[in-house]
mmCIF file of C-alpha atoms and ligand atoms in Angstrom:
data_model
loop_
_atom_site.group_PDB
_atom_site.id
_atom_site.type_symbol
_atom_site.label_atom_id
_atom_site.label_comp_id
_atom_site.label_asym_id
_atom_site.label_seq_id
_atom_site.Cartn_x
_atom_site.Cartn_y
_atom_site.Cartn_z
ATOM 1 C CA MET A 24 -0.074 -0.072 0.102
ATOM 2 C CA THR A 25 1.312 3.554 -0.752
ATOM 3 C CA ASP A 26 1.397 6.116 1.852
ATOM 4 C CA ALA A 27 -1.516 7.840 0.241
ATOM 5 C CA GLU A 28 -3.582 4.769 0.290
ATOM 6 C CA LEU A 29 -2.688 4.158 3.820
ATOM 7 C CA VAL A 30 -3.848 7.727 5.027
ATOM 8 C CA GLU A 31 -7.144 7.119 2.987
ATOM 9 C CA GLU A 32 -7.749 3.815 4.623
ATOM 10 C CA THR A 33 -7.150 5.540 8.044
ATOM 11 C CA ILE A 34 -9.484 8.219 7.190
ATOM 12 C CA ALA A 35 -12.354 5.811 6.406
ATOM 13 C CA PHE A 36 -11.590 3.919 9.605
ATOM 14 C CA VAL A 37 -11.486 6.970 11.819
ATOM 15 C CA LYS A 38 -14.889 8.414 10.223
ATOM 16 C CA GLU A 39 -16.645 5.198 10.931
ATOM 17 C CA THR A 40 -15.376 4.796 14.316
ATOM 18 C CA LEU A 41 -16.244 8.192 15.231
ATOM 19 C CA ALA A 42 -19.599 8.351 13.681
ATOM 20 C CA HIS A 43 -21.489 9.008 17.027
ATOM 21 C CA ALA A 44 -18.814 10.770 18.932
ATOM 22 C CA GLU A 45 -19.548 13.971 20.975
ATOM 23 C CA GLY A 46 -19.386 16.957 18.756
ATOM 24 C CA GLY A 47 -15.914 18.270 19.834
ATOM 25 C CA HIS A 48 -14.154 14.996 19.463
ATOM 26 C CA ASP A 49 -15.817 13.934 16.076
ATOM 27 C CA TRP A 50 -14.466 13.424 12.698
ATOM 28 C CA PHE A 51 -14.537 17.156 11.968
ATOM 29 C CA HIS A 52 -12.078 17.788 15.005
ATOM 30 C CA ILE A 53 -9.816 15.054 13.610
ATOM 31 C CA GLN A 54 -9.981 16.749 10.107
ATOM 32 C CA ARG A 55 -9.119 20.026 11.602
ATOM 33 C CA VAL A 56 -6.079 18.581 13.598
ATOM 34 C CA PHE A 57 -5.063 16.802 10.289
ATOM 35 C CA ASN A 58 -5.052 20.113 8.333
ATOM 36 C CA ASN A 59 -3.135 21.980 10.963
ATOM 37 C CA THR A 60 -0.711 19.153 11.215
ATOM 38 C CA ILE A 61 -0.035 19.305 7.576
ATOM 39 C CA LEU A 62 0.207 23.183 7.809
ATOM 40 C CA ILE A 63 2.665 23.127 10.812
ATOM 41 C CA ALA A 64 4.684 20.129 9.275
ATOM 42 C CA LYS A 65 5.443 22.322 6.224
ATOM 43 C CA SER A 66 7.982 24.246 8.441
ATOM 44 C CA GLU A 67 9.297 21.392 10.401
ATOM 45 C CA ASP A 68 11.587 18.387 9.722
ATOM 46 C CA VAL A 69 9.266 15.435 10.402
ATOM 47 C CA ASP A 70 8.192 12.148 8.965
ATOM 48 C CA ILE A 71 5.023 13.030 7.113
ATOM 49 C CA LEU A 72 3.447 9.520 7.371
ATOM 50 C CA VAL A 73 3.977 9.372 11.077
ATOM 51 C CA VAL A 74 2.344 12.846 11.653
ATOM 52 C CA SER A 75 -0.444 12.022 9.368
ATOM 53 C CA LEU A 76 -1.516 8.806 11.070
ATOM 54 C CA ALA A 77 -0.871 10.114 14.563
ATOM 55 C CA ALA A 78 -3.103 13.109 13.817
ATOM 56 C CA LEU A 79 -5.917 10.981 12.359
ATOM 57 C CA LEU A 80 -5.731 8.250 15.310
ATOM 58 C CA HIS A 81 -5.062 10.519 18.203
ATOM 59 C CA ASP A 82 -8.489 10.385 19.380
ATOM 60 C CA ILE A 83 -9.702 7.093 18.153
ATOM 61 C CA ALA A 84 -10.718 6.298 21.739
ATOM 62 C CA ASP A 85 -10.239 9.107 23.970
ATOM 63 C CA SER A 86 -10.177 8.012 27.654
ATOM 64 C CA LYS A 87 -12.818 10.647 28.642
ATOM 65 C CA PHE A 88 -15.278 8.561 26.712
ATOM 66 C CA HIS A 89 -13.811 5.172 27.960
ATOM 67 C CA ASN A 90 -14.066 5.310 31.788
ATOM 68 C CA GLY A 91 -10.690 7.261 32.044
ATOM 69 C CA ASP A 92 -8.996 4.122 30.411
ATOM 70 C CA GLU A 93 -5.965 5.540 28.621
ATOM 71 C CA THR A 94 -4.854 2.213 26.928
ATOM 72 C CA VAL A 95 -7.873 1.667 24.561
ATOM 73 C CA GLY A 96 -6.918 4.326 22.029
ATOM 74 C CA PRO A 97 -3.214 3.288 21.700
ATOM 75 C CA LYS A 98 -4.265 -0.349 21.528
ATOM 76 C CA MET A 99 -6.869 0.386 18.801
ATOM 77 C CA ALA A 100 -4.474 2.324 16.635
ATOM 78 C CA LYS A 101 -1.828 -0.417 16.885
ATOM 79 C CA GLU A 102 -4.248 -3.137 15.850
ATOM 80 C CA PHE A 103 -5.462 -1.132 13.089
ATOM 81 C CA LEU A 104 -2.061 -0.206 11.655
ATOM 82 C CA SER A 105 -0.630 -3.629 12.073
ATOM 83 C CA ALA A 106 -3.546 -5.225 10.063
ATOM 84 C CA LEU A 107 -2.416 -2.565 7.218
ATOM 85 C CA GLN A 108 1.215 -3.855 7.529
ATOM 86 C CA VAL A 109 2.487 -0.393 8.292
ATOM 87 C CA PRO A 110 6.293 -0.797 9.188
ATOM 88 C CA LYS A 111 6.668 -1.646 13.022
ATOM 89 C CA LYS A 112 8.703 1.382 13.537
ATOM 90 C CA THR A 113 6.130 3.794 12.191
ATOM 91 C CA ILE A 114 3.432 2.060 14.320
ATOM 92 C CA ARG A 115 5.511 2.385 17.562
ATOM 93 C CA HIS A 116 6.054 6.027 16.918
ATOM 94 C CA VAL A 117 2.331 6.762 16.187
ATOM 95 C CA VAL A 118 1.388 4.710 19.303
ATOM 96 C CA LYS A 119 3.929 6.838 21.378
ATOM 97 C CA ILE A 120 2.369 10.110 20.088
ATOM 98 C CA ILE A 121 -1.127 8.929 20.978
ATOM 99 C CA GLU A 122 0.001 8.067 24.483
ATOM 100 C CA ASN A 123 1.759 11.353 25.087
ATOM 101 C CA ILE A 124 -0.298 14.144 22.982
ATOM 102 C CA SER A 125 -2.958 14.661 25.745
ATOM 103 C CA TYR A 126 -2.771 17.784 27.964
ATOM 104 C CA LYS A 127 -3.163 15.731 31.089
ATOM 105 C CA THR A 128 -0.024 13.918 30.515
ATOM 106 C CA SER A 129 1.803 17.166 31.169
ATOM 107 C CA LEU A 130 0.213 17.473 34.432
ATOM 108 C CA PRO A 131 1.899 16.322 37.832
ATOM 109 C CA GLU A 132 1.012 12.661 38.905
ATOM 110 C CA LYS A 133 1.027 11.631 42.524
ATOM 111 C CA GLY A 134 3.715 9.203 43.099
ATOM 112 C CA LYS A 135 4.852 8.901 39.655
ATOM 113 C CA GLN A 136 8.004 10.387 37.969
ATOM 114 C CA ARG A 137 7.246 9.394 34.332
ATOM 115 C CA LYS A 138 10.133 9.998 31.676
ATOM 116 C CA LYS A 139 8.242 11.952 29.072
ATOM 117 C CA PHE A 140 8.293 10.924 25.684
ATOM 118 C CA THR A 141 9.242 13.612 23.135
ATOM 119 C CA SER A 142 9.905 13.871 19.211
ATOM 120 C CA PRO A 143 9.457 16.585 16.625
ATOM 121 C CA GLU A 144 6.599 14.525 15.323
ATOM 122 C CA LEU A 145 4.730 14.727 18.678
ATOM 123 C CA ALA A 146 5.507 18.458 18.836
ATOM 124 C CA VAL A 147 3.768 18.973 15.652
ATOM 125 C CA VAL A 148 0.526 16.920 16.222
ATOM 126 C CA GLN A 149 0.267 18.160 19.857
ATOM 127 C CA ASP A 150 0.431 21.899 18.557
ATOM 128 C CA ALA A 151 -2.272 21.088 16.030
ATOM 129 C CA ASP A 152 -4.556 19.398 18.609
ATOM 130 C CA ARG A 153 -3.882 22.224 21.184
ATOM 131 C CA LEU A 154 -4.878 24.879 18.371
ATOM 132 C CA ASP A 155 -8.254 23.172 18.118
ATOM 133 C CA ALA A 156 -8.763 23.694 21.727
ATOM 134 C CA MET A 157 -8.325 27.414 21.480
ATOM 135 C CA GLY A 158 -10.115 30.206 19.627
ATOM 136 C CA ALA A 159 -13.777 30.258 18.363
ATOM 137 C CA ILE A 160 -13.607 26.424 17.707
ATOM 138 C CA GLY A 161 -12.098 26.017 21.278
ATOM 139 C CA ILE A 162 -14.933 28.021 22.766
ATOM 140 C CA ALA A 163 -17.414 26.070 20.783
ATOM 141 C CA ARG A 164 -15.947 22.656 21.774
ATOM 142 C CA ALA A 165 -15.654 23.663 25.361
ATOM 143 C CA PHE A 166 -19.365 24.479 25.690
ATOM 144 C CA ASN A 167 -20.384 21.475 23.463
ATOM 145 C CA TYR A 168 -18.464 19.245 26.073
ATOM 146 C CA GLY A 169 -19.855 21.087 29.058
ATOM 147 C CA GLY A 170 -23.357 20.555 27.561
ATOM 148 C CA PHE A 171 -22.634 16.874 26.802
ATOM 149 C CA LYS A 172 -21.721 16.400 30.329
ATOM 150 C CA ASN A 173 -24.722 18.559 31.618
ATOM 151 C CA ARG A 174 -22.372 21.117 33.419
ATOM 152 C CA ALA A 175 -23.107 24.639 34.421
ATOM 153 C CA MET A 176 -21.677 27.182 31.997
ATOM 154 C CA HIS A 177 -20.530 29.415 34.914
ATOM 155 C CA ASP A 178 -20.901 29.298 38.667
ATOM 156 C CA PRO A 179 -19.324 32.365 40.405
ATOM 157 C CA ALA A 180 -19.215 30.318 43.594
ATOM 158 C CA ILE A 181 -16.985 27.666 42.260
ATOM 159 C CA PRO A 182 -13.543 28.916 41.504
ATOM 160 C CA PRO A 183 -11.185 27.477 38.984
ATOM 161 C CA ASN A 184 -8.434 24.997 40.374
ATOM 162 C CA LEU A 185 -5.372 26.067 39.087
ATOM 163 C CA LYS A 186 -3.097 23.340 40.668
ATOM 164 C CA MET A 187 -4.613 20.143 39.576
ATOM 165 C CA SER A 188 -2.857 16.911 39.476
ATOM 166 C CA LYS A 189 -3.542 14.623 36.571
ATOM 167 C CA GLY A 190 -6.106 12.605 38.637
ATOM 168 C CA GLU A 191 -7.922 15.639 39.733
ATOM 169 C CA TYR A 192 -8.039 16.950 36.240
ATOM 170 C CA LYS A 193 -9.578 13.738 35.075
ATOM 171 C CA LYS A 194 -12.180 13.775 37.688
ATOM 172 C CA ALA A 195 -12.920 17.741 37.363
ATOM 173 C CA ASN A 196 -16.496 18.458 36.763
ATOM 174 C CA GLY A 197 -16.692 22.147 37.249
ATOM 175 C CA PRO A 198 -18.511 24.809 35.250
ATOM 176 C CA THR A 199 -17.313 25.146 31.563
ATOM 177 C CA ILE A 200 -15.988 28.785 32.275
ATOM 178 C CA ASN A 201 -13.473 27.252 34.628
ATOM 179 C CA HIS A 202 -11.772 25.105 31.893
ATOM 180 C CA PHE A 203 -10.618 28.296 30.186
ATOM 181 C CA TYR A 204 -8.608 29.009 33.348
ATOM 182 C CA GLU A 205 -7.788 25.427 34.035
ATOM 183 C CA LYS A 206 -6.409 24.782 30.536
ATOM 184 C CA LEU A 207 -7.342 26.631 27.618
ATOM 185 C CA LEU A 208 -5.733 29.964 28.410
ATOM 186 C CA LEU A 209 -2.648 28.085 29.510
ATOM 187 C CA LEU A 210 -2.041 26.566 26.049
ATOM 188 C CA LYS A 211 -0.698 29.551 24.404
ATOM 189 C CA ASP A 212 2.611 29.201 26.381
ATOM 190 C CA LYS A 213 2.766 25.493 25.886
ATOM 191 C CA MET A 214 3.039 25.525 22.042
ATOM 192 C CA ASN A 215 6.072 23.536 20.658
ATOM 193 C CA THR A 216 6.609 24.952 17.169
ATOM 194 C CA PRO A 217 7.159 28.602 15.770
ATOM 195 C CA THR A 218 4.142 28.048 13.586
ATOM 196 C CA GLY A 219 2.058 26.799 16.310
ATOM 197 C CA LYS A 220 2.973 29.492 18.695
ATOM 198 C CA GLU A 221 2.123 32.236 15.958
ATOM 199 C CA LEU A 222 -1.307 30.483 15.114
ATOM 200 C CA ALA A 223 -2.027 30.485 18.931
ATOM 201 C CA GLU A 224 -1.627 34.050 19.533
ATOM 202 C CA GLU A 225 -4.893 35.160 17.589
ATOM 203 C CA ARG A 226 -6.880 32.328 19.040
ATOM 204 C CA HIS A 227 -5.730 33.247 22.645
ATOM 205 C CA GLN A 228 -6.607 36.827 22.255
ATOM 206 C CA TYR A 229 -10.058 35.733 20.919
ATOM 207 C CA MET A 230 -10.712 33.776 24.123
ATOM 208 C CA LEU A 231 -9.732 36.590 26.224
ATOM 209 C CA ASP A 232 -12.289 38.876 24.459
ATOM 210 C CA PHE A 233 -14.656 36.435 24.701
ATOM 211 C CA LEU A 234 -14.371 35.941 28.377
ATOM 212 C CA GLN A 235 -14.474 39.707 28.905
ATOM 213 C CA GLN A 236 -17.868 40.083 27.091
ATOM 214 C CA PHE A 237 -19.163 37.015 28.857
ATOM 215 C CA PHE A 238 -18.625 38.476 32.352
ATOM 216 C CA LYS A 239 -19.830 41.958 31.129
ATOM 217 C CA GLU A 240 -23.260 40.170 30.086
ATOM 218 C CA TRP A 241 -23.242 37.991 33.159
ATOM 219 C CA ASN A 242 -23.747 40.945 35.367
ATOM 220 C CA PRO A 243 -23.789 44.448 33.884
ATOM 221 C CA LEU A 244 -24.192 45.931 37.164
ATOM 222 C CA ALA A 245 -21.061 44.328 38.696
ATOM 223 C CA GLN A 246 -18.849 47.436 37.660
ATOM 224 C CA LYS A 247 -21.391 50.130 38.530
ATOM 225 C CA ASN A 248 -22.647 48.857 41.854
ATOM 226 C CA PRO A 249 -19.889 47.716 44.150
ATOM 227 C CA LEU A 250 -22.665 46.240 46.381
ATOM 228 C CA LYS A 251 -23.688 43.599 43.853
HETATM 229 P P1 ADP B 308 -6.741 16.441 25.570
HETATM 230 O O1 ADP B 308 -7.314 16.187 24.279
HETATM 231 O O2 ADP B 308 -5.455 17.255 25.397
HETATM 232 O O3 ADP B 308 -6.467 15.200 26.403
HETATM 233 P P2 ADP B 308 -8.675 17.338 27.347
HETATM 234 O O4 ADP B 308 -9.153 16.047 27.413
HETATM 235 O O5 ADP B 308 -8.560 18.159 28.462
HETATM 236 O O6 ADP B 308 -7.329 17.467 26.432
HETATM 237 O O7 ADP B 308 -9.741 18.113 26.411
HETATM 238 C C1 ADP B 308 -9.939 18.100 25.046
HETATM 239 C C2 ADP B 308 -11.219 18.922 24.728
HETATM 240 O O8 ADP B 308 -12.368 18.691 25.418
HETATM 241 C C3 ADP B 308 -10.901 20.602 25.336
HETATM 242 O O9 ADP B 308 -10.207 21.132 24.572
HETATM 243 C C4 ADP B 308 -12.304 21.034 25.485
HETATM 244 O O10 ADP B 308 -12.848 21.239 24.182
HETATM 245 C C5 ADP B 308 -13.103 19.733 25.862
HETATM 246 N N1 ADP B 308 -13.041 19.643 27.411
HETATM 247 C C6 ADP B 308 -12.334 18.624 28.099
HETATM 248 N N2 ADP B 308 -12.512 18.978 29.559
HETATM 249 C C7 ADP B 308 -13.361 19.799 29.541
HETATM 250 C C8 ADP B 308 -14.071 20.492 30.577
HETATM 251 N N3 ADP B 308 -13.706 20.375 31.820
HETATM 252 N N4 ADP B 308 -14.958 21.558 30.211
HETATM 253 C C9 ADP B 308 -15.271 21.936 28.953
HETATM 254 N N5 ADP B 308 -14.662 21.369 27.992
HETATM 255 C C10 ADP B 308 -13.673 20.235 28.230
HETATM 256 NI NI1 NI B 309 -7.888 15.859 19.967
#
């Protein structure tokens, strides 16, 4: 199979597998991440097949939708690629990227000092995935996920938790506005590549503008009446 055919087969598999996925983690999320991956990869020295397959398979079984189990996704990807006779080295790299792309893997884990995997290919796909959590799309995805989980949009009595461990992050079920402070606004300074950093700027500012407007509308009296 040529690389192009491999990518086509993978697209078909992902579309089918994610047919009933939550709106922020569906095929269109994968398509946006894939497109951003290709865009960012143009300026980086990376294996294009590895980043393509990793972008397409990175959320094939997100642990959020599998009772927190982080092994399902890498396992599915490995089995799928093995059946297509993709070279072992390529499969190993793609699986490593899927295991390490998530925001929560960057959070401290109680009792564990895990050696982090890094590669230029992971850097590219991670940036592409992070960009899709920011800006207008990022806002839409956050509220879609919050709605899916039946969470409050905002609750002034519940402050964001800025010092979450990985375990706490996975269990968090606070209002969606908190997710901006707990993750989305922190992404800009975590981008790996120059292209990723540049694209993140506009999206970050858009989220700041959104939050300012949101709080203005939440309580228009807040500024004028200090007793409220
Ligand atoms: P990753 O994909 O890096 O593992 P997350 O699982 O934290 O990152 O989140 C992926 C996307 O799912 C977020 O960018 C956001 O759109 C949505 N999401 C996750 N957790 C929340 C939350 N607590 N509130 C709102 N949206 C969330
Ligand atoms: Ni993703």
